[in-house]
Every structure is written in C-alpha cells, then in structure tokens.
GROMACS .gro file of C-alpha atoms in nm:
model
  271
    1MET     CA    1  -1.421   0.849   3.868
    2THR     CA    2  -1.400   1.227   3.823
    3ASP     CA    3  -1.072   1.215   3.629
    4ALA     CA    4  -1.136   1.361   3.286
    5PHE     CA    5  -1.295   1.131   3.033
    6CYS     CA    6  -1.557   1.151   2.761
    7LEU     CA    7  -1.849   0.933   2.672
    8LEU     CA    8  -1.795   0.794   2.325
    9GLU     CA    9  -2.004   0.655   2.042
   10THR     CA   10  -1.829   0.529   1.729
   11ILE     CA   11  -2.084   0.541   1.447
   12LEU     CA   12  -2.069   0.419   1.088
   13TYR     CA   13  -2.181   0.684   0.839
   14GLU     CA   14  -2.272   0.544   0.497
   15PRO     CA   15  -2.346   0.808   0.231
   16GLY     CA   16  -2.654   0.730   0.029
   17GLN     CA   17  -2.803   0.498   0.291
   18ASP     CA   18  -3.134   0.604   0.439
   19GLU     CA   19  -3.386   0.504   0.700
   20ALA     CA   20  -3.521   0.227   0.478
   21ASP     CA   21  -3.182   0.058   0.515
   22GLY     CA   22  -3.184   0.100   0.893
   23ASN     CA   23  -2.961   0.408   0.872
   24PRO     CA   24  -3.152   0.721   0.976
   25GLU     CA   25  -2.968   1.020   0.829
   26GLY     CA   26  -2.709   0.776   0.687
   27PHE     CA   27  -2.582   0.684   1.036
   28TYR     CA   28  -2.593   0.311   1.106
   29LEU     CA   29  -2.802   0.216   1.412
   30LEU     CA   30  -2.821   0.583   1.507
   31ASP     CA   31  -3.113   0.550   1.749
   32LEU     CA   32  -2.933   0.279   1.946
   33HIS     CA   33  -2.614   0.486   1.963
   34ILE     CA   34  -2.796   0.796   2.087
   35ALA     CA   35  -2.994   0.599   2.345
   36ARG     CA   36  -2.678   0.433   2.478
   37LEU     CA   37  -2.493   0.763   2.508
   38LEU     CA   38  -2.779   0.931   2.695
   39LYS     CA   39  -2.817   0.634   2.931
   40ALA     CA   40  -2.445   0.641   3.007
   41ALA     CA   41  -2.463   1.013   3.089
   42GLN     CA   42  -2.761   0.946   3.315
   43ASP     CA   43  -2.586   0.660   3.497
   44PHE     CA   44  -2.264   0.854   3.555
   45HIS     CA   45  -2.460   1.161   3.671
   46ALA     CA   46  -2.660   0.948   3.915
   47ALA     CA   47  -2.331   0.832   4.071
   48ASN     CA   48  -2.178   1.182   4.073
   49GLU     CA   49  -2.399   1.488   4.030
   50ASP     CA   50  -2.097   1.704   3.939
   51ILE     CA   51  -2.053   1.535   3.602
   52PHE     CA   52  -2.282   1.550   3.300
   53PRO     CA   53  -2.510   1.810   3.465
   54ASN     CA   54  -2.638   1.931   3.129
   55VAL     CA   55  -2.673   1.683   2.846
   56PRO     CA   56  -2.790   1.756   2.490
   57THR     CA   57  -3.118   1.608   2.374
   58ALA     CA   58  -3.130   1.330   2.118
   59HIS     CA   59  -3.245   1.584   1.859
   60GLU     CA   60  -2.950   1.812   1.936
   61LEU     CA   61  -2.702   1.525   1.906
   62ILE     CA   62  -2.847   1.415   1.572
   63GLU     CA   63  -2.838   1.773   1.446
   64ALA     CA   64  -2.472   1.803   1.546
   65LEU     CA   65  -2.389   1.481   1.360
   66ASN     CA   66  -2.570   1.594   1.048
   67ASN     CA   67  -2.396   1.932   1.055
   68HIS     CA   68  -2.058   1.761   1.089
   69VAL     CA   69  -2.095   1.530   0.789
   70ALA     CA   70  -2.251   1.811   0.584
   71THR     CA   71  -1.930   2.008   0.618
   72THR     CA   72  -1.703   1.708   0.554
   73THR     CA   73  -1.522   1.759   0.227
   74THR     CA   74  -1.244   1.601   0.030
   75THR     CA   75  -0.980   1.780  -0.171
   76THR     CA   76  -1.238   1.830  -0.445
   77THR     CA   77  -1.465   2.012  -0.196
   78GLU     CA   78  -1.736   1.754  -0.260
   79PRO     CA   79  -1.891   1.557   0.028
   80SER     CA   80  -1.692   1.239   0.089
   81PRO     CA   81  -1.837   0.940  -0.103
   82LEU     CA   82  -1.662   0.699   0.134
   83PRO     CA   83  -1.809   0.559   0.455
   84LEU     CA   84  -1.691   0.740   0.766
   85ARG     CA   85  -1.605   0.624   1.115
   86VAL     CA   86  -1.759   0.904   1.320
   87ARG     CA   87  -1.663   0.956   1.685
   88LEU     CA   88  -1.927   1.135   1.890
   89LEU     CA   89  -1.778   1.252   2.220
   90LEU     CA   90  -1.952   1.405   2.521
   91ASP     CA   91  -1.730   1.560   2.789
   92LEU     CA   92  -1.806   1.587   3.161
   93ASP     CA   93  -1.973   1.926   3.113
   94GLY     CA   94  -2.198   1.797   2.838
   95LYS     CA   95  -2.005   1.956   2.553
   96VAL     CA   96  -2.017   1.770   2.221
   97ASN     CA   97  -1.718   1.708   1.996
   98ILE     CA   98  -1.728   1.511   1.671
   99GLU     CA   99  -1.439   1.359   1.476
  100HIS     CA  100  -1.422   1.129   1.175
  101THR     CA  101  -1.194   0.917   0.960
  102GLU     CA  102  -1.265   0.776   0.615
  103LEU     CA  103  -1.312   0.403   0.567
  104SER     CA  104  -1.221   0.208   0.255
  105GLY     CA  105  -1.522  -0.021   0.282
  106SER     CA  106  -1.855  -0.061   0.456
  107GLY     CA  107  -1.753  -0.327   0.706
  108GLY     CA  108  -1.822  -0.699   0.736
  109TYR     CA  109  -2.137  -0.906   0.719
  110GLU     CA  110  -2.464  -0.720   0.755
  111LEU     CA  111  -2.623  -1.039   0.885
  112LEU     CA  112  -2.477  -1.306   1.107
  113ASP     CA  113  -2.459  -1.594   0.860
  114ALA     CA  114  -2.312  -1.920   0.987
  115ALA     CA  115  -2.228  -2.062   0.645
  116ALA     CA  116  -2.053  -1.745   0.531
  117ALA     CA  117  -1.860  -1.725   0.856
  118ALA     CA  118  -1.750  -2.087   0.838
  119ASP     CA  119  -1.641  -2.061   0.475
  120ASP     CA  120  -1.469  -1.723   0.493
  121ALA     CA  121  -1.093  -1.762   0.447
  122LYS     CA  122  -1.023  -1.417   0.589
  123LEU     CA  123  -1.033  -1.516   0.953
  124ILE     CA  124  -0.901  -1.257   1.197
  125ASN     CA  125  -0.684  -1.387   1.479
  126VAL     CA  126  -0.790  -1.327   1.840
  127ILE     CA  127  -0.639  -1.454   2.163
  128LEU     CA  128  -0.755  -1.504   2.521
  129ASP     CA  129  -0.629  -1.260   2.780
  130SER     CA  130  -0.384  -1.407   3.031
  131GLN     CA  131  -0.579  -1.281   3.333
  132PRO     CA  132  -0.942  -1.194   3.417
  133ILE     CA  133  -1.088  -0.846   3.408
  134PRO     CA  134  -1.044  -0.689   3.754
  135CYS     CA  135  -1.403  -0.580   3.817
  136PRO     CA  136  -1.700  -0.694   3.605
  137ASP     CA  137  -1.920  -0.409   3.730
  138ASP     CA  138  -1.666  -0.138   3.645
  139PRO     CA  139  -1.874   0.144   3.489
  140PHE     CA  140  -1.598   0.198   3.233
  141LEU     CA  141  -1.657  -0.156   3.105
  142LEU     CA  142  -2.035  -0.119   3.103
  143HIS     CA  143  -2.031   0.217   2.922
  144LYS     CA  144  -1.827   0.324   2.620
  145THR     CA  145  -1.580   0.598   2.715
  146THR     CA  146  -1.236   0.728   2.627
  147ARG     CA  147  -1.099   0.560   2.940
  148ARG     CA  148  -0.968   0.232   2.797
  149GLU     CA  149  -0.691   0.123   3.033
  150VAL     CA  150  -0.837  -0.226   3.086
  151TYR     CA  151  -0.855  -0.290   2.713
  152GLU     CA  152  -0.515  -0.144   2.631
  153ALA     CA  153  -0.346  -0.339   2.911
  154ALA     CA  154  -0.501  -0.663   2.783
  155ARG     CA  155  -0.385  -0.591   2.428
  156GLN     CA  156  -0.033  -0.519   2.550
  157ARG     CA  157  -0.018  -0.835   2.766
  158THR     CA  158  -0.115  -1.057   2.475
  159GLY     CA  159   0.087  -0.887   2.201
  160CYS     CA  160  -0.207  -0.772   1.991
  161ASP     CA  161  -0.130  -0.560   1.687
  162TRP     CA  162  -0.362  -0.344   1.475
  163HIS     CA  163  -0.160  -0.461   1.172
  164PRO     CA  164  -0.063  -0.816   1.270
  165GLU     CA  165   0.164  -1.055   1.087
  166LYS     CA  166   0.028  -1.396   0.984
  167ASP     CA  167   0.030  -1.567   1.325
  168GLU     CA  168  -0.010  -1.262   1.548
  169PRO     CA  169  -0.337  -1.168   1.721
  170PHE     CA  170  -0.538  -0.867   1.611
  171ASP     CA  171  -0.759  -0.858   1.920
  172VAL     CA  172  -0.788  -0.999   2.271
  173VAL     CA  173  -1.082  -1.184   2.426
  174LEU     CA  174  -1.157  -1.076   2.782
  175TRP     CA  175  -1.304  -1.296   3.056
  176ASN     CA  176  -1.405  -1.255   3.421
  177THR     CA  177  -1.309  -1.425   3.747
  178GLU     CA  178  -1.577  -1.689   3.686
  179ARG     CA  179  -1.398  -1.779   3.361
  180GLN     CA  180  -1.690  -1.639   3.162
  181VAL     CA  181  -1.605  -1.477   2.829
  182THR     CA  182  -1.713  -1.111   2.812
  183GLU     CA  183  -1.601  -0.929   2.495
  184THR     CA  184  -1.290  -0.824   2.302
  185SER     CA  185  -1.110  -0.491   2.318
  186ILE     CA  186  -1.317  -0.352   2.029
  187ALA     CA  187  -1.610  -0.587   1.975
  188ASN     CA  188  -1.872  -0.818   2.116
  189ILE     CA  189  -1.841  -1.188   2.047
  190ALA     CA  190  -2.067  -1.485   1.968
  191VAL     CA  191  -2.017  -1.858   1.927
  192ARG     CA  192  -2.236  -2.102   1.737
  193MET     CA  193  -2.328  -2.356   2.004
  194LYS     CA  194  -2.558  -2.656   2.032
  195THR     CA  195  -2.832  -2.617   2.295
  196ASN     CA  196  -3.117  -2.867   2.338
  197GLU     CA  197  -3.027  -3.029   2.005
  198CYS     CA  198  -3.050  -2.691   1.828
  199TRP     CA  199  -2.763  -2.486   1.691
  200LEU     CA  200  -2.777  -2.118   1.780
  201TRP     CA  201  -2.552  -1.815   1.812
  202LYS     CA  202  -2.481  -1.728   2.175
  203THR     CA  203  -2.331  -1.402   2.300
  204PRO     CA  204  -2.227  -1.326   2.662
  205ARG     CA  205  -2.487  -1.182   2.898
  206LEU     CA  206  -2.441  -0.825   3.015
  207ASP     CA  207  -2.402  -0.932   3.378
  208CYS     CA  208  -2.076  -1.105   3.281
  209GLY     CA  209  -1.925  -0.755   3.258
  210LEU     CA  210  -1.921  -0.608   2.908
  211LEU     CA  211  -2.024  -0.321   2.687
  212PRO     CA  212  -2.381  -0.343   2.551
  213GLY     CA  213  -2.282  -0.300   2.188
  214THR     CA  214  -2.533  -0.146   1.950
  215PHE     CA  215  -2.481  -0.411   1.681
  216ARG     CA  216  -2.514  -0.673   1.955
  217GLU     CA  217  -2.846  -0.517   2.058
  218TRP     CA  218  -2.965  -0.516   1.696
  219LEU     CA  219  -2.874  -0.883   1.653
  220ILE     CA  220  -3.062  -0.973   1.972
  221GLN     CA  221  -3.368  -0.771   1.870
  222ASP     CA  222  -3.358  -0.940   1.530
  223LYS     CA  223  -3.341  -1.279   1.706
  224GLN     CA  224  -3.015  -1.371   1.535
  225VAL     CA  225  -2.830  -1.425   1.863
  226GLU     CA  226  -2.927  -1.514   2.218
  227GLU     CA  227  -2.766  -1.409   2.543
  228GLY     CA  228  -2.605  -1.675   2.759
  229ILE     CA  229  -2.290  -1.787   2.934
  230ILE     CA  230  -1.982  -1.869   2.726
  231THR     CA  231  -1.693  -2.001   2.930
  232VAL     CA  232  -1.327  -1.990   2.839
  233ASP     CA  233  -1.344  -2.366   2.790
  234ASP     CA  234  -1.647  -2.327   2.561
  235LEU     CA  235  -1.450  -2.090   2.341
  236ILE     CA  236  -1.148  -2.320   2.324
  237HIS     CA  237  -1.376  -2.616   2.248
  238ALA     CA  238  -1.545  -2.423   1.967
  239GLN     CA  239  -1.212  -2.342   1.804
  240LYS     CA  240  -1.081  -2.698   1.834
  241HIS     CA  241  -1.401  -2.847   1.688
  242GLY     CA  242  -1.451  -2.598   1.408
  243ASP     CA  243  -1.758  -2.424   1.550
  244PRO     CA  244  -1.774  -2.069   1.411
  245ILE     CA  245  -1.674  -1.777   1.632
  246ILE     CA  246  -1.771  -1.427   1.527
  247CYS     CA  247  -1.694  -1.079   1.656
  248PHE     CA  248  -1.901  -0.773   1.574
  249ASN     CA  249  -1.943  -0.403   1.628
  250SER     CA  250  -2.144  -0.136   1.452
  251VAL     CA  251  -1.858  -0.018   1.228
  252ARG     CA  252  -1.708  -0.350   1.113
  253LYS     CA  253  -2.041  -0.532   1.158
  254ALA     CA  254  -1.990  -0.911   1.189
  255TYR     CA  255  -1.666  -1.085   1.099
  256PRO     CA  256  -1.534  -1.438   1.160
  257VAL     CA  257  -1.236  -1.492   1.389
  258ARG     CA  258  -0.988  -1.766   1.474
  259LEU     CA  259  -0.893  -1.820   1.839
  260LEU     CA  260  -0.518  -1.865   1.874
  261ILE     CA  261  -0.462  -2.128   2.142
  262ARG     CA  262  -0.132  -2.105   2.326
  263SER     CA  263   0.024  -2.355   2.564
  264ASN     CA  264  -0.111  -2.175   2.872
  265HIS     CA  265  -0.470  -2.197   2.743
  266SER     CA  266  -0.573  -2.519   2.916
  267THR     CA  267  -0.920  -2.659   2.973
  268GLU     CA  268  -0.800  -2.810   3.301
  269GLU     CA  269  -0.599  -2.526   3.447
  270GLY     CA  270  -0.666  -2.156   3.468
  271VAL     CA  271  -0.552  -1.945   3.177
   0.00000   0.00000   0.00000
C-alpha cells in the first residue's frame, strides 16, 4: 500500500455560484469533498503511520483552492467564465497539488428527477463488468485516489470508450462476489425500484464495496435516494422493464443511462 499514490478530489467549480446555491466559494459540495479527503488521509495513516503524517487543515485546503482559481486565466487574462473540473491532490507527504480543466457546461440534472430521466433521449450507455471486483474492502475502492487499476481493467475488459460510437459503452458497472452492484468507474448509480408498494430511488450500500461519492451523500441527506442492495439481476430487470437507471457524480451531477445487455448477461447464470 506504500507504492506512490495521491488522494484525489475532483470538484466542480462554477463561477458566479455562491453559498446560497450550495457552492461555498463557487466549489460544488466543497465541505463534503474536504471532509472525505481528510477522512481518507486519516484512514490511510491509521493503517500506515509513514504516510500522510502531516495533513493540511480544511481551511488550508480551501485557501489553496481559492488561490488556484484566482490565478486561472484565459488568453484574455480574465478569470475563466467557464465551469472548471478541479483536481485536488494530496501526496503521501501531505503536499497539495491542484490542477484544472475547463468544462463546456455545468453538468447534468441538479436534482434526481424520475420523469426527466425517463424522458431524456440522451441516454448514456453503460455495461456490466464481466467479473466481480476482487476485494470489496479494498481501501482504494473505498477512498478516491490516483490508483485506479480496478476501474481501468474493468473498462478495458468491457470495451468502454470515453468517446463511444452509437452502440458502444461509455462506462462499466461494477459488482461484487455476492452479485451486488457497487458503482461505475466514474460514478455512483441508482435505480428506481418498487418497495412496499412505493417507488423510490435506491443506491448501493457502502458495505457492498464502493466509493462514498459526495453527490451520493448529498442525495441521501436530501432524502432523494435511499441506500440498499441492488443485484445484477435487479439492474437487468430494470433495463428490460423500462425502470429508470441513473448515474451521478459531483461534476456531471445526475444523468440517465441505458444498460447494454449482452448475451453473457443472464439472470440465471453468472455474468
């Protein structure tokens, strides 16, 4: 676990947005991002005292982020009017590095709206992985880091492409040895399911083996989704019966997806 890696938070920066919009300093869900980063550093340090011995405070991290975007300029030397994808990295010694890229838009749905998801024609293709994740309690699945071998291997196995053609998958849905859905390579996931005669949005529980996404946490706090178990068969059933499936993270926010079902995705045999 001591091979070099960094803790990572990918944060949406929206110029002109303020705390009233849930964006302190213009950074979307900033408090949740900072809290997650500091908890990850604490957990890794508890397992190995040689790493993350000195970690910046929340105030120092926020100050570093503000200083970074304040010096971000375009060719006209004016602050960028576009949203930014900001990468906040913390190395094993506790040193901070910040990077960014410009975004052309502000992401997907702010709120998880079933009707909008069901009616949206711009469905993004996802596909089930062909094998389970190797270890649901892997700390590199439970914390966001630059070590992404599990995710990249799953994408490669299933032929995912960041710029897919019409029938190609954009992202891969991971699942564990109990055939419980966990997450995708870049997002959390939820399915609109019927429970006790009520329709609700369900997202996998953390003990299934997944990253506690900040947008996921916000949706749970806002009582828009509930944690539960979603099996591989549940996901296939939802796609076949037209029940909405949505992925979400704090940069893209929520967006509807279509599960591509291939011949080896059987409800009677293991995928």
